[in-house]
Coordinates of C-alpha atoms and ligand atoms in Angstrom, one line a residue:
M1 CA -4.8 1.7 36.4
R2 CA -4.2 5.3 37.5
T3 CA -3.9 4.2 41.2
K4 CA -1.4 1.5 40.1
L5 CA 0.7 4.0 38.3
V6 CA 0.6 6.4 41.3
F7 CA 1.7 3.5 43.5
A8 CA 4.5 2.7 41.2
Q9 CA 5.9 6.2 41.8
L10 CA 5.7 5.9 45.6
P11 CA 9.2 4.6 46.2
L12 CA 10.6 7.7 44.4
V13 CA 8.4 10.0 46.5
A14 CA 9.4 8.1 49.7
A15 CA 13.1 8.5 48.9
L16 CA 12.6 12.2 48.3
A17 CA 10.7 12.6 51.6
I18 CA 13.5 10.8 53.6
T19 CA 16.1 13.0 51.9
I20 CA 14.2 16.1 52.8
L21 CA 13.7 15.0 56.4
V22 CA 17.4 14.1 56.9
G23 CA 18.4 17.4 55.2
S24 CA 16.2 19.5 57.4
H25 CA 17.4 17.6 60.6
V26 CA 21.0 18.2 59.7
T27 CA 20.5 21.8 58.9
R28 CA 18.7 22.3 62.2
A29 CA 21.5 20.5 64.1
L30 CA 24.0 22.8 62.4
G31 CA 22.0 25.9 63.3
R32 CA 21.7 24.8 66.9
G33 CA 25.4 24.3 67.2
S34 CA 26.2 27.9 66.1
Q35 CA 23.5 29.1 68.4
D36 CA 25.0 27.2 71.3
I37 CA 28.4 28.8 70.6
L38 CA 26.8 32.2 70.7
K39 CA 24.8 31.6 73.8
D40 CA 27.3 29.6 75.9
N41 CA 30.7 31.0 75.0
Y42 CA 30.4 34.3 73.2
R43 CA 28.6 35.9 76.1
S44 CA 31.4 34.7 78.5
V45 CA 34.1 35.9 76.1
L46 CA 32.4 39.3 76.0
A47 CA 32.0 39.4 79.8
A48 CA 35.7 38.4 80.4
Q49 CA 36.9 41.1 78.0
N50 CA 34.6 43.8 79.5
M51 CA 35.8 42.8 83.0
K52 CA 39.4 43.0 81.9
E53 CA 38.8 46.4 80.5
A54 CA 36.9 47.6 83.6
A55 CA 39.7 46.3 85.8
E56 CA 42.3 48.2 83.7
R57 CA 40.2 51.4 84.0
I58 CA 39.9 50.9 87.7
D59 CA 43.7 50.3 87.9
S60 CA 44.4 53.5 85.9
G61 CA 41.8 55.4 88.2
V62 CA 43.9 54.2 91.2
M63 CA 47.1 55.4 89.4
F64 CA 45.3 58.8 88.8
A65 CA 44.5 59.1 92.6
I66 CA 48.0 58.1 93.6
A67 CA 49.4 60.6 91.1
G68 CA 47.5 63.4 92.8
R69 CA 44.3 63.4 90.9
P70 CA 42.1 61.7 93.5
D71 CA 38.9 63.2 92.0
A72 CA 39.4 62.0 88.4
G73 CA 40.8 58.7 89.6
G74 CA 37.9 58.2 92.1
A75 CA 35.3 59.0 89.4
Q76 CA 36.9 56.5 87.0
I77 CA 37.0 53.8 89.7
D78 CA 33.4 54.5 90.6
A79 CA 32.3 54.3 87.0
N80 CA 34.0 51.0 86.3
V81 CA 33.3 49.0 89.5
P82 CA 29.6 48.6 88.7
K83 CA 30.5 47.7 85.1
L84 CA 32.8 44.9 86.3
E85 CA 30.3 43.8 88.9
H86 CA 27.7 43.7 86.2
E87 CA 29.8 41.6 83.8
L88 CA 30.9 39.3 86.6
A89 CA 27.3 38.7 87.6
A90 CA 26.5 37.9 83.9
Q91 CA 29.4 35.5 83.8
E92 CA 28.3 33.8 87.0
G93 CA 24.9 33.3 85.3
N94 CA 26.5 31.7 82.2
I95 CA 28.6 28.8 83.5
T96 CA 28.7 26.3 80.7
E97 CA 32.1 24.7 80.5
T98 CA 33.8 22.3 82.9
G99 CA 36.1 24.2 85.3
E100 CA 34.4 27.5 84.4
L101 CA 32.6 27.6 87.8
E102 CA 35.9 27.3 89.7
A103 CA 37.5 29.9 87.5
T104 CA 34.5 32.3 88.0
Q105 CA 34.6 31.7 91.8
H106 CA 38.4 32.4 91.7
L107 CA 37.7 35.7 89.8
R108 CA 35.0 36.6 92.3
A109 CA 37.5 36.0 95.2
A110 CA 40.3 38.0 93.4
W111 CA 37.8 40.8 92.7
T112 CA 36.5 40.9 96.2
T113 CA 40.1 41.1 97.5
Y114 CA 41.0 43.8 94.9
Q115 CA 37.9 45.8 95.8
S116 CA 38.7 45.9 99.6
E117 CA 42.4 46.8 98.8
I118 CA 41.2 49.7 96.6
A119 CA 38.9 50.9 99.4
R120 CA 41.8 50.8 101.8
V121 CA 44.0 52.7 99.4
R122 CA 41.4 55.4 98.8
R123 CA 40.9 55.9 102.5
A124 CA 44.7 56.5 102.9
L125 CA 45.5 58.6 100.0
A126 CA 47.7 60.9 102.1
A127 CA 50.0 58.1 103.2
P128 CA 53.7 58.6 102.2
D129 CA 54.3 55.0 101.2
L130 CA 51.4 54.9 98.9
R131 CA 53.3 54.2 95.8
V132 CA 55.2 51.4 97.5
R133 CA 51.9 49.9 98.7
Y134 CA 50.5 50.1 95.2
F135 CA 53.2 48.0 93.7
A136 CA 53.5 45.7 96.7
E137 CA 49.8 45.1 97.4
L138 CA 47.4 46.6 94.9
L139 CA 49.1 45.7 91.6
P140 CA 49.3 41.9 92.4
K141 CA 45.6 42.0 93.3
F142 CA 44.8 43.8 90.0
L143 CA 46.8 41.3 88.0
A144 CA 45.1 38.4 89.9
V145 CA 41.7 39.8 88.7
K146 CA 43.0 40.2 85.2
E147 CA 44.5 36.7 85.1
A148 CA 41.3 35.2 86.4
A149 CA 39.3 37.1 83.7
D150 CA 41.9 35.9 81.1
A151 CA 41.4 32.3 82.3
I152 CA 37.7 32.6 81.7
L153 CA 38.3 34.3 78.3
A154 CA 40.7 31.6 77.2
M155 CA 38.5 28.8 78.4
N156 CA 35.6 30.1 76.4
Q157 CA 37.6 30.9 73.3
D158 CA 38.9 27.3 73.4
A159 CA 35.4 26.0 73.8
M160 CA 34.3 28.2 70.8
M161 CA 37.1 26.8 68.7
R162 CA 36.3 23.3 69.7
K163 CA 32.6 23.7 69.0
S164 CA 33.2 25.4 65.7
D165 CA 35.4 22.5 64.7
S166 CA 32.9 19.9 65.7
A167 CA 30.2 21.9 63.8
Q168 CA 32.4 21.9 60.8
R169 CA 32.9 18.1 61.1
L170 CA 29.2 17.7 61.6
A171 CA 28.5 19.7 58.5
E172 CA 30.9 17.6 56.4
E173 CA 29.7 14.3 57.8
S174 CA 26.1 15.4 57.3
N175 CA 26.8 16.4 53.7
T176 CA 28.4 13.1 52.9
L177 CA 25.6 11.3 54.7
L178 CA 23.0 13.3 52.9
V179 CA 24.5 12.8 49.4
G180 CA 25.0 9.1 50.1
L181 CA 21.5 8.7 51.4
S182 CA 20.0 10.6 48.5
V183 CA 21.9 8.5 45.9
L184 CA 21.0 5.3 47.7
G185 CA 17.4 6.3 48.1
L186 CA 17.1 7.4 44.5
V187 CA 18.7 4.2 43.1
L188 CA 16.5 2.0 45.3
A189 CA 13.5 4.1 44.4
L190 CA 14.3 3.9 40.7
V191 CA 14.7 0.1 40.8
A192 CA 11.5 -0.3 42.8
S193 CA 9.6 2.1 40.6
S194 CA 10.7 0.5 37.4
I195 CA 9.9 -3.0 38.8
M196 CA 6.4 -1.8 39.7
T197 CA 5.9 0.1 36.5
T198 CA 6.9 -3.0 34.5
R199 CA 4.4 -5.0 36.4
V200 CA 1.7 -2.4 35.8
L201 CA 2.5 -2.2 32.1
R202 CA 3.0 -5.9 31.4
P203 CA -0.6 -6.4 30.5
L204 CA -0.2 -3.6 28.0
S205 CA 2.5 -5.5 26.2
V206 CA 0.4 -8.7 26.3
V207 CA -2.4 -6.8 24.6
G208 CA 0.0 -5.3 22.1
L209 CA 1.5 -8.7 21.3
T210 CA -2.0 -10.3 20.9
A211 CA -3.1 -7.5 18.5
R212 CA 0.0 -8.0 16.4
R213 CA -0.5 -11.8 16.2
L214 CA -4.1 -11.2 15.3
G215 CA -3.0 -8.8 12.5
E216 CA -0.7 -11.5 11.2
G217 CA -3.6 -13.8 10.9
D218 CA -3.4 -16.0 14.0
L219 CA -7.0 -15.7 15.0
A220 CA -6.7 -18.3 17.8
V221 CA -4.5 -16.1 20.0
R222 CA -6.1 -14.5 23.1
A223 CA -4.8 -11.9 25.6
K224 CA -4.8 -13.1 29.2
V225 CA -5.0 -10.1 31.5
P226 CA -6.6 -10.8 34.9
G227 CA -8.2 -8.0 37.0
N228 CA -10.8 -5.3 36.4
D229 CA -8.8 -2.3 35.3
E230 CA -8.9 -0.6 32.0
L231 CA -6.3 -2.9 30.4
A232 CA -8.2 -6.0 31.5
D233 CA -11.3 -4.4 29.8
L234 CA -9.2 -3.7 26.7
A235 CA -8.0 -7.3 26.6
R236 CA -11.5 -8.6 26.9
E237 CA -12.7 -6.4 24.1
L238 CA -9.8 -7.6 21.9
N239 CA -10.6 -11.2 22.7
T240 CA -14.3 -10.7 21.8
M241 CA -13.2 -9.1 18.5
A242 CA -10.9 -12.1 17.8
D243 CA -13.8 -14.5 18.6
H244 CA -16.0 -12.7 16.0
L245 CA -13.2 -12.6 13.4
Q246 CA -12.5 -16.3 13.9
R247 CA -16.2 -17.2 13.6
Y248 CA -16.4 -14.9 10.5
R249 CA -13.4 -16.6 8.9
Q250 CA -14.6 -20.1 9.7
S251 CA -18.0 -19.3 8.1
S252 CA -16.6 -17.4 5.1
L253 CA -13.9 -20.0 4.6
G254 CA -16.5 -22.8 4.7
E255 CA -18.7 -21.0 2.2
L256 CA -15.8 -20.2 0.0
L257 CA -14.7 -23.9 0.1
E258 CA -18.2 -25.0 -0.8
A259 CA -18.4 -22.5 -3.7
Q260 CA -15.0 -23.5 -4.9
L261 CA -16.0 -27.2 -4.9
A262 CA -19.2 -26.4 -6.7
A263 CA -17.4 -24.4 -9.3
Q264 CA -14.8 -27.2 -9.7
A265 CA -17.5 -29.8 -10.0
T266 CA -19.3 -27.7 -12.7
I267 CA -16.1 -27.2 -14.7
D268 CA -15.1 -30.8 -14.3
S269 CA -18.5 -32.0 -15.5
L270 CA -18.2 -30.0 -18.7
P271 CA -17.6 -32.2 -21.8
D272 CA -15.3 -29.6 -23.2
A273 CA -11.6 -29.2 -22.1
V274 CA -11.1 -26.2 -19.9
L275 CA -7.6 -24.9 -19.1
V276 CA -6.8 -22.0 -16.8
I277 CA -3.4 -20.5 -17.6
A278 CA -1.8 -17.9 -15.3
L279 CA -0.1 -14.8 -16.6
D280 CA 3.3 -16.4 -16.3
G281 CA 2.2 -19.1 -18.7
E282 CA 1.8 -21.8 -16.0
L283 CA -1.1 -24.1 -16.1
R284 CA -3.3 -23.4 -13.0
H285 CA -6.1 -25.7 -13.6
A286 CA -7.3 -28.4 -16.1
N287 CA -10.7 -30.1 -15.9
Q288 CA -11.2 -33.8 -16.3
A289 CA -12.1 -33.4 -20.0
A290 CA -8.8 -31.6 -20.6
E291 CA -6.9 -34.3 -18.7
T292 CA -8.6 -37.0 -20.8
L293 CA -8.4 -35.3 -24.2
L294 CA -5.0 -33.5 -23.9
K295 CA -3.4 -35.7 -21.2
V296 CA -2.3 -32.7 -19.1
R297 CA -2.1 -32.6 -15.3
T298 CA -2.2 -29.5 -13.2
E299 CA 0.0 -31.3 -10.7
A300 CA 2.7 -31.5 -13.3
G301 CA 3.4 -27.9 -12.3
S302 CA 5.2 -25.4 -14.6
G303 CA 6.0 -28.0 -17.2
A304 CA 2.4 -29.2 -17.6
L305 CA 1.8 -27.4 -20.9
A306 CA 5.2 -28.6 -22.3
T307 CA 3.7 -32.1 -22.5
L308 CA 1.1 -31.0 -25.0
E309 CA 1.4 -31.6 -28.8
P310 CA 3.3 -28.7 -30.4
S311 CA 0.4 -27.8 -32.6
V312 CA -2.0 -27.6 -29.6
R313 CA 0.5 -25.8 -27.6
A314 CA 1.0 -23.2 -30.3
V315 CA -2.7 -22.5 -30.6
I316 CA -3.0 -22.2 -26.8
E317 CA -0.1 -19.8 -26.7
R318 CA -1.6 -17.7 -29.4
L319 CA -4.9 -17.5 -27.6
R320 CA -3.2 -16.7 -24.3
Q321 CA -1.2 -13.9 -25.9
H322 CA -4.4 -12.5 -27.5
V323 CA -6.1 -12.4 -24.1
T324 CA -3.1 -11.1 -22.0
G325 CA -2.3 -8.6 -24.8
G326 CA -5.5 -6.8 -23.8
H327 CA -7.6 -7.8 -26.8
G328 CA -10.4 -9.3 -24.6
A329 CA -12.0 -12.7 -25.2
Y330 CA -11.1 -14.7 -28.3
V331 CA -14.0 -16.1 -30.3
P332 CA -13.3 -18.5 -33.2
K333 CA -14.5 -17.4 -36.6
G334 CA -15.6 -20.8 -37.8
L335 CA -15.2 -24.6 -37.4
E336 CA -12.2 -24.5 -39.7
E337 CA -10.2 -23.2 -36.7
A338 CA -10.7 -26.5 -34.9
I339 CA -7.5 -28.3 -34.0
K340 CA -7.1 -32.0 -34.4
V341 CA -6.0 -34.1 -31.5
A342 CA -5.4 -37.8 -31.4
T343 CA -7.1 -39.5 -28.5
S344 CA -7.8 -43.1 -27.5
D345 CA -11.3 -42.7 -29.2
G346 CA -9.6 -41.6 -32.5
E347 CA -9.0 -38.1 -33.8
R348 CA -11.1 -35.3 -32.2
A349 CA -11.6 -31.8 -33.5
L350 CA -11.4 -29.2 -30.7
L351 CA -12.5 -25.6 -31.4
P352 CA -10.5 -23.2 -29.2
R353 CA -12.0 -20.1 -27.5
A354 CA -10.5 -18.0 -24.7
A355 CA -11.6 -15.5 -22.1
P356 CA -9.8 -13.4 -19.6
L357 CA -10.1 -14.0 -15.9
Y358 CA -10.3 -10.8 -14.0
A359 CA -9.1 -10.0 -10.4
E360 CA -11.3 -7.9 -8.1
E361 CA -9.4 -4.8 -9.2
G362 CA -10.2 -5.5 -12.8
D363 CA -6.8 -6.7 -13.9
V364 CA -6.4 -9.8 -16.1
V365 CA -4.9 -12.5 -13.9
A366 CA -5.3 -15.6 -16.0
T367 CA -6.7 -16.9 -19.3
T368 CA -9.4 -19.5 -19.5
I369 CA -9.2 -21.6 -22.6
V370 CA -12.1 -23.8 -23.6
L371 CA -11.5 -26.4 -26.3
Q372 CA -15.0 -27.4 -27.5
D373 CA -15.3 -30.8 -29.0
V374 CA -16.7 -30.1 -32.4
T375 CA -15.8 -33.5 -34.0
R376 CA -19.4 -34.3 -34.9
L377 CA -20.1 -30.8 -36.1
R378 CA -17.0 -31.0 -38.3
R379 CA -18.1 -34.3 -39.7
F380 CA -21.6 -32.8 -40.5
E381 CA -19.9 -29.8 -42.1
E382 CA -17.7 -32.0 -44.2
L383 CA -20.7 -34.1 -45.3
R384 CA -22.6 -31.0 -46.2
N385 CA -19.7 -29.6 -48.1
D386 CA -19.3 -32.9 -49.9
L387 CA -23.0 -32.9 -50.7
V388 CA -23.0 -29.3 -51.9
A389 CA -19.9 -30.0 -54.1
T390 CA -21.5 -33.2 -55.5
V391 CA -24.8 -31.6 -56.2
A392 CA -23.2 -28.5 -57.8
H393 CA -21.0 -30.7 -59.9
E394 CA -23.8 -33.0 -60.9
F395 CA -26.0 -30.0 -61.7
R396 CA -23.5 -28.4 -64.0
T397 CA -23.8 -30.6 -67.1
P398 CA -27.6 -31.0 -67.1
L399 CA -27.9 -27.3 -66.4
T400 CA -25.6 -26.4 -69.4
S401 CA -27.8 -28.5 -71.7
L402 CA -31.0 -27.0 -70.1
R403 CA -29.7 -23.4 -70.6
M404 CA -28.6 -24.2 -74.2
A405 CA -32.1 -25.6 -74.9
V406 CA -33.9 -22.6 -73.4
H407 CA -31.6 -20.3 -75.2
L408 CA -32.3 -22.0 -78.6
L409 CA -36.0 -21.8 -77.8
S410 CA -35.9 -18.2 -76.8
E411 CA -33.9 -17.3 -79.9
E412 CA -36.7 -19.1 -81.9
T413 CA -34.0 -21.1 -83.7
V414 CA -36.2 -24.1 -83.6
G415 CA -39.4 -22.3 -84.6
P416 CA -41.5 -19.3 -83.8
L417 CA -43.1 -18.9 -80.4
T418 CA -46.4 -17.3 -79.5
R419 CA -46.1 -14.3 -77.2
K420 CA -47.1 -16.3 -74.2
Q421 CA -44.7 -19.1 -75.0
A422 CA -41.9 -16.4 -75.5
D423 CA -42.7 -14.9 -72.0
L424 CA -42.5 -18.3 -70.4
V425 CA -39.3 -19.3 -72.1
F426 CA -37.8 -15.9 -71.2
A427 CA -38.7 -16.5 -67.5
A428 CA -37.3 -20.0 -67.7
R429 CA -34.1 -18.6 -69.2
E430 CA -33.7 -16.1 -66.4
E431 CA -34.2 -18.8 -63.8
C432 CA -31.6 -20.9 -65.6
D433 CA -29.1 -18.1 -65.5
R434 CA -29.8 -17.6 -61.7
L435 CA -29.3 -21.3 -61.1
Q436 CA -26.1 -21.2 -63.1
S437 CA -24.7 -18.4 -61.0
I438 CA -25.6 -20.3 -57.8
V439 CA -24.1 -23.5 -59.1
D440 CA -20.9 -21.5 -60.1
E441 CA -20.7 -20.0 -56.6
L442 CA -21.2 -23.4 -55.0
L443 CA -18.4 -24.8 -57.1
D444 CA -16.2 -21.9 -56.2
L445 CA -17.0 -22.6 -52.5
S446 CA -16.2 -26.3 -52.8
R447 CA -13.0 -25.5 -54.6
I448 CA -12.0 -23.0 -51.9
Q449 CA -12.7 -25.5 -49.2
A450 CA -10.9 -28.3 -51.0
D451 CA -7.6 -26.7 -51.6
R452 CA -7.8 -24.1 -48.8
I453 CA -7.0 -21.4 -51.3
E454 CA -3.6 -21.7 -52.8
L455 CA -2.8 -18.2 -54.2
R456 CA -1.0 -17.5 -57.4
T457 CA 0.0 -13.9 -56.7
S458 CA 1.4 -11.4 -59.1
V459 CA 1.8 -7.7 -59.3
L460 CA -1.4 -6.1 -60.6
D461 CA -2.5 -2.7 -61.6
P462 CA -5.6 -1.9 -59.5
E463 CA -7.1 0.4 -62.1
Q464 CA -7.0 -2.4 -64.6
V465 CA -8.5 -4.9 -62.1
I466 CA -11.3 -2.5 -61.3
N467 CA -12.0 -1.6 -65.0
T468 CA -12.1 -5.2 -66.0
A469 CA -14.7 -6.0 -63.2
V470 CA -16.8 -3.0 -64.1
E471 CA -16.8 -3.9 -67.8
A472 CA -17.6 -7.5 -67.0
H473 CA -20.8 -6.4 -65.2
A474 CA -21.8 -3.5 -67.3
A475 CA -24.4 -5.5 -69.1
E476 CA -25.9 -6.7 -65.8
A477 CA -26.1 -3.1 -64.5
E478 CA -27.6 -2.0 -67.7
S479 CA -30.4 -4.6 -67.4
R480 CA -31.3 -2.9 -64.0
H481 CA -30.8 0.6 -65.6
A482 CA -28.1 1.2 -63.0
T483 CA -25.0 3.3 -63.5
L484 CA -21.9 1.3 -62.7
R485 CA -18.8 3.5 -62.7
A486 CA -15.2 3.3 -61.5
E487 CA -13.7 6.3 -59.7
V488 CA -10.0 5.5 -59.7
L489 CA -7.4 8.2 -59.7
P490 CA -4.7 7.4 -62.2
G491 CA -1.3 6.2 -60.9
M492 CA -2.6 4.0 -58.1
P493 CA 0.2 1.8 -56.7
A494 CA 0.4 -1.8 -57.8
I495 CA -1.0 -4.6 -55.6
L496 CA 0.2 -8.1 -55.0
A497 CA -2.7 -10.5 -55.5
D498 CA -4.1 -13.5 -57.2
R499 CA -5.7 -11.9 -60.3
E500 CA -8.5 -14.4 -60.8
R501 CA -9.5 -14.5 -57.1
I502 CA -9.4 -10.8 -56.5
Q503 CA -11.5 -10.4 -59.6
L504 CA -13.9 -12.9 -58.1
V505 CA -14.1 -10.9 -54.9
L506 CA -14.7 -7.6 -56.7
G507 CA -17.2 -9.3 -59.0
N508 CA -19.2 -10.6 -56.1
L509 CA -19.4 -7.2 -54.4
I510 CA -20.5 -5.6 -57.7
V511 CA -23.1 -8.3 -58.4
N512 CA -24.5 -7.8 -54.9
A513 CA -24.6 -4.0 -55.4
I514 CA -26.5 -4.4 -58.7
K515 CA -28.7 -7.1 -57.2
Y516 CA -29.7 -5.4 -54.0
G517 CA -29.5 -1.7 -55.2
P518 CA -32.5 0.0 -56.7
D519 CA -33.4 0.1 -60.4
G520 CA -31.6 3.1 -62.0
G521 CA -29.3 3.5 -59.0
T522 CA -25.6 4.3 -59.1
I523 CA -22.8 1.9 -58.1
T524 CA -19.4 3.4 -57.6
V525 CA -16.2 1.4 -57.4
R526 CA -13.3 3.3 -55.8
A527 CA -9.7 2.7 -54.7
A528 CA -7.7 4.6 -52.2
Q529 CA -4.1 4.1 -50.9
R530 CA -3.6 3.5 -47.2
E531 CA -0.4 2.8 -45.3
G532 CA 1.0 -0.3 -46.9
F533 CA -2.2 -1.5 -48.6
L534 CA -4.9 -0.5 -51.0
R535 CA -8.6 -0.2 -50.1
I536 CA -11.1 -1.0 -52.8
E537 CA -14.7 -0.2 -52.1
V538 CA -18.1 -0.7 -53.8
A539 CA -20.8 1.8 -52.8
D540 CA -24.4 1.3 -53.7
Q541 CA -27.7 3.0 -52.9
G542 CA -29.5 -0.1 -51.8
P543 CA -31.3 -0.9 -48.5
G544 CA -28.1 -1.1 -46.4
I545 CA -27.2 -3.8 -43.9
P546 CA -28.7 -3.8 -40.4
A547 CA -26.1 -3.4 -37.7
G548 CA -26.6 -6.9 -36.4
Y549 CA -25.7 -8.4 -39.8
R550 CA -22.7 -6.4 -40.7
Q551 CA -20.4 -9.2 -39.5
A552 CA -22.7 -12.1 -40.1
V553 CA -23.3 -11.5 -43.9
F554 CA -19.7 -12.7 -44.4
D555 CA -20.5 -16.1 -42.9
K556 CA -21.6 -19.1 -44.9
Y557 CA -25.3 -19.3 -46.0
V558 CA -26.2 -16.1 -44.1
R559 CA -28.7 -13.8 -45.8
V560 CA -30.4 -10.7 -44.3
P561 CA -34.0 -11.5 -43.7
G562 CA -36.2 -9.9 -46.3
A563 CA -33.5 -9.8 -48.9
P564 CA -34.8 -10.5 -52.4
K565 CA -34.6 -14.2 -53.4
G566 CA -31.9 -15.3 -55.7
G567 CA -28.8 -16.2 -53.8
A568 CA -27.4 -18.9 -51.5
G569 CA -25.6 -16.6 -49.1
I570 CA -22.1 -17.7 -50.0
G571 CA -20.8 -14.9 -52.2
L572 CA -19.5 -12.8 -49.3
Y573 CA -18.2 -15.8 -47.5
I574 CA -16.1 -16.7 -50.5
A575 CA -14.9 -13.0 -50.7
R576 CA -13.9 -13.1 -47.0
E577 CA -11.9 -16.3 -47.4
I578 CA -10.1 -15.0 -50.5
V579 CA -9.3 -11.6 -48.9
G580 CA -8.2 -13.4 -45.7
A581 CA -5.9 -15.6 -47.6
H582 CA -4.3 -12.5 -49.1
G583 CA -3.8 -11.1 -45.6
G584 CA -6.3 -8.4 -46.0
E585 CA -9.6 -7.4 -44.3
I586 CA -13.1 -7.1 -45.6
G587 CA -16.1 -5.2 -44.1
V588 CA -19.1 -3.1 -44.8
D589 CA -20.0 0.5 -43.8
S590 CA -23.7 0.9 -44.0
E591 CA -26.7 2.8 -42.7
P592 CA -30.0 1.1 -43.3
G593 CA -31.9 2.9 -46.1
K594 CA -28.9 4.8 -47.2
G595 CA -26.9 2.2 -49.1
S596 CA -23.9 0.2 -48.2
T597 CA -20.2 0.5 -49.0
F598 CA -18.5 -2.9 -49.0
W599 CA -14.7 -2.7 -48.9
F600 CA -11.6 -4.9 -48.7
T601 CA -7.9 -4.3 -48.5
V602 CA -5.1 -5.8 -50.5
E603 CA -1.4 -5.6 -49.8
L604 CA 0.7 -3.3 -52.1
A605 CA 3.3 -4.8 -54.3
P606 CA 6.7 -4.4 -52.4
A607 CA 8.0 -1.7 -54.8
S608 CA 4.8 0.3 -54.4
A609 CA 4.8 -0.1 -50.6
Ligands
ADP1 P1 -26.3 -13.8 -51.7 O1 -26.1 -14.9 -52.8 O2 -27.5 -14.0 -50.9 O3 -26.2 -12.4 -52.3 P2 -24.0 -13.0 -50.4 O4 -23.0 -13.8 -49.5 O5 -23.4 -12.4 -51.5 O6 -25.1 -14.0 -50.7 O7 -24.7 -11.9 -49.5 C1 -25.2 -12.3 -48.2 C2 -26.4 -11.4 -47.9 O8 -25.9 -10.1 -47.6 C3 -27.4 -11.2 -49.0 O9 -28.3 -12.2 -49.0 C4 -28.0 -9.9 -48.7 O10 -29.0 -10.0 -47.7 C5 -26.9 -9.1 -48.0 N1 -26.2 -8.2 -49.0 C6 -25.1 -8.4 -49.7 N2 -24.7 -7.4 -50.4 C7 -25.6 -6.4 -50.2 C8 -25.8 -5.1 -50.6 N3 -25.0 -4.5 -51.5 N4 -26.9 -4.4 -50.2 C9 -27.7 -5.0 -49.3 N5 -27.6 -6.2 -48.8 C10 -26.6 -7.0 -49.2

């Protein structure tokens, strides 16, 4: 991978190297040009100028000699002849231009002539026509030397100008060439580098794309990257991971499917109707029993529940709101909550219960509603109620006669009794009374069940209700040497209740307190105002109610194991039904061994509230 990336940069490096080479070549060529100028022409220009100067000095030396200063003139001539000779020799050794050789030879010839003319003049310094000879012979020779030197000077200066121009041109051309070459090289190198880099990096985008598709859930996708470099390794690892994921998904999907089918089959095989309702109120699932009994279909979609009978729909909606409202599972209180549904097999009684369905995070995501078919149970219940009602009814008349007879006997109205007979008759009288109270309770129960408690409410004074109840049971308390007292603050707000029924509830609680409390114990009846209702309680010093029975004692025929004989277990049930019909609540606070406090609540009369 690293090698490939380095190779991808090679075109750029090559372009840079070529630019450097061309640049250095051009610079060297320019340097050579100026060096050539210096070497070829500058030396000749210098020599020509020096020769001209030496010739002029020699000429002025001659003038000196002619003017009568032969010593100074001679010395000047002697000093400058070698100088000129030296420069001329240098020029002869630096012939570089065309025509320069001829010009130099011409100078040499002019100089030789001038030199011999000077020698002649110096030998004849005393001659009278010396001045004439100077102008006629010597001056032209001097001028010839000077002109010849000038020619060489001009020739070399021209050459210098020419060469300088051409160097300038070369520099400009080179500059253009260099810039052009650099730009071209860089563009080509960039294109080549980017093509090569793209090719090197293409596998990386293949791997990236594959990873993205995998992340989106397409586990069948694989990265195809040939070769042996790091990216090919990465692609292979990615493919292996995708293989594992795919296998895992296939296996977990299969297991999930199996588990779901098993759960579905289990729910479908239940005889009870099961409905799963989502938070939005839409039916998510209905088992076969639900489809048969309620004629709903999950496939019907959002309108599935709308096809239900309004009464069934209302109950289902109430349960769903109970569960989604965060109150947990809904357990029915009794068979009387069963709803009646008409089916092809006749009317069925379905007892609804509901439970929340939790998501993994613990949130409620749906409500499961089970409608248990309790038709047979209901029928049994009805039969039992009928039987109880009939028996109680049928017992009443003979029992009244029996009690009357036992009373007359125990009062010795029909004759005196021996002590033993009196004891037996007294026991029989007590049992008759107990039987009477059971029969009364059973009759109350059947009446309550028959007319489902129709209340005749009126505004009542709680103090009066309590006092009446206390007075009514004073004798019973007395027989157990118990103290029965009412602790009611005066000015309690009025309540709205059915006098007879509320009296019955309070009476039942007081009777129980006397019955299950100890001999000589204290029973206190209190009333306290709460927000919008009145709470009436009956506290005793009896054995208390074990925690597991505090709810159950209010159910029908439930008695705490070990409780003294003498009841049918329906007094508290009747009390709960009556309080419930009033819209109140009933309960017990108790600690085993420390007595119980049974309480119930009644609505305040509107003015009091
Ligand atoms: P019963 O006719 O048996 O009294 P109830 O419905 O009135 O029927 O009471 C149900 C059961 O609750 C009783 O059998 C008894 O075990 C228990 N119980 C009721 N009241 C008291 C109480 N004050 N103290 C202790 N146990 C009580």
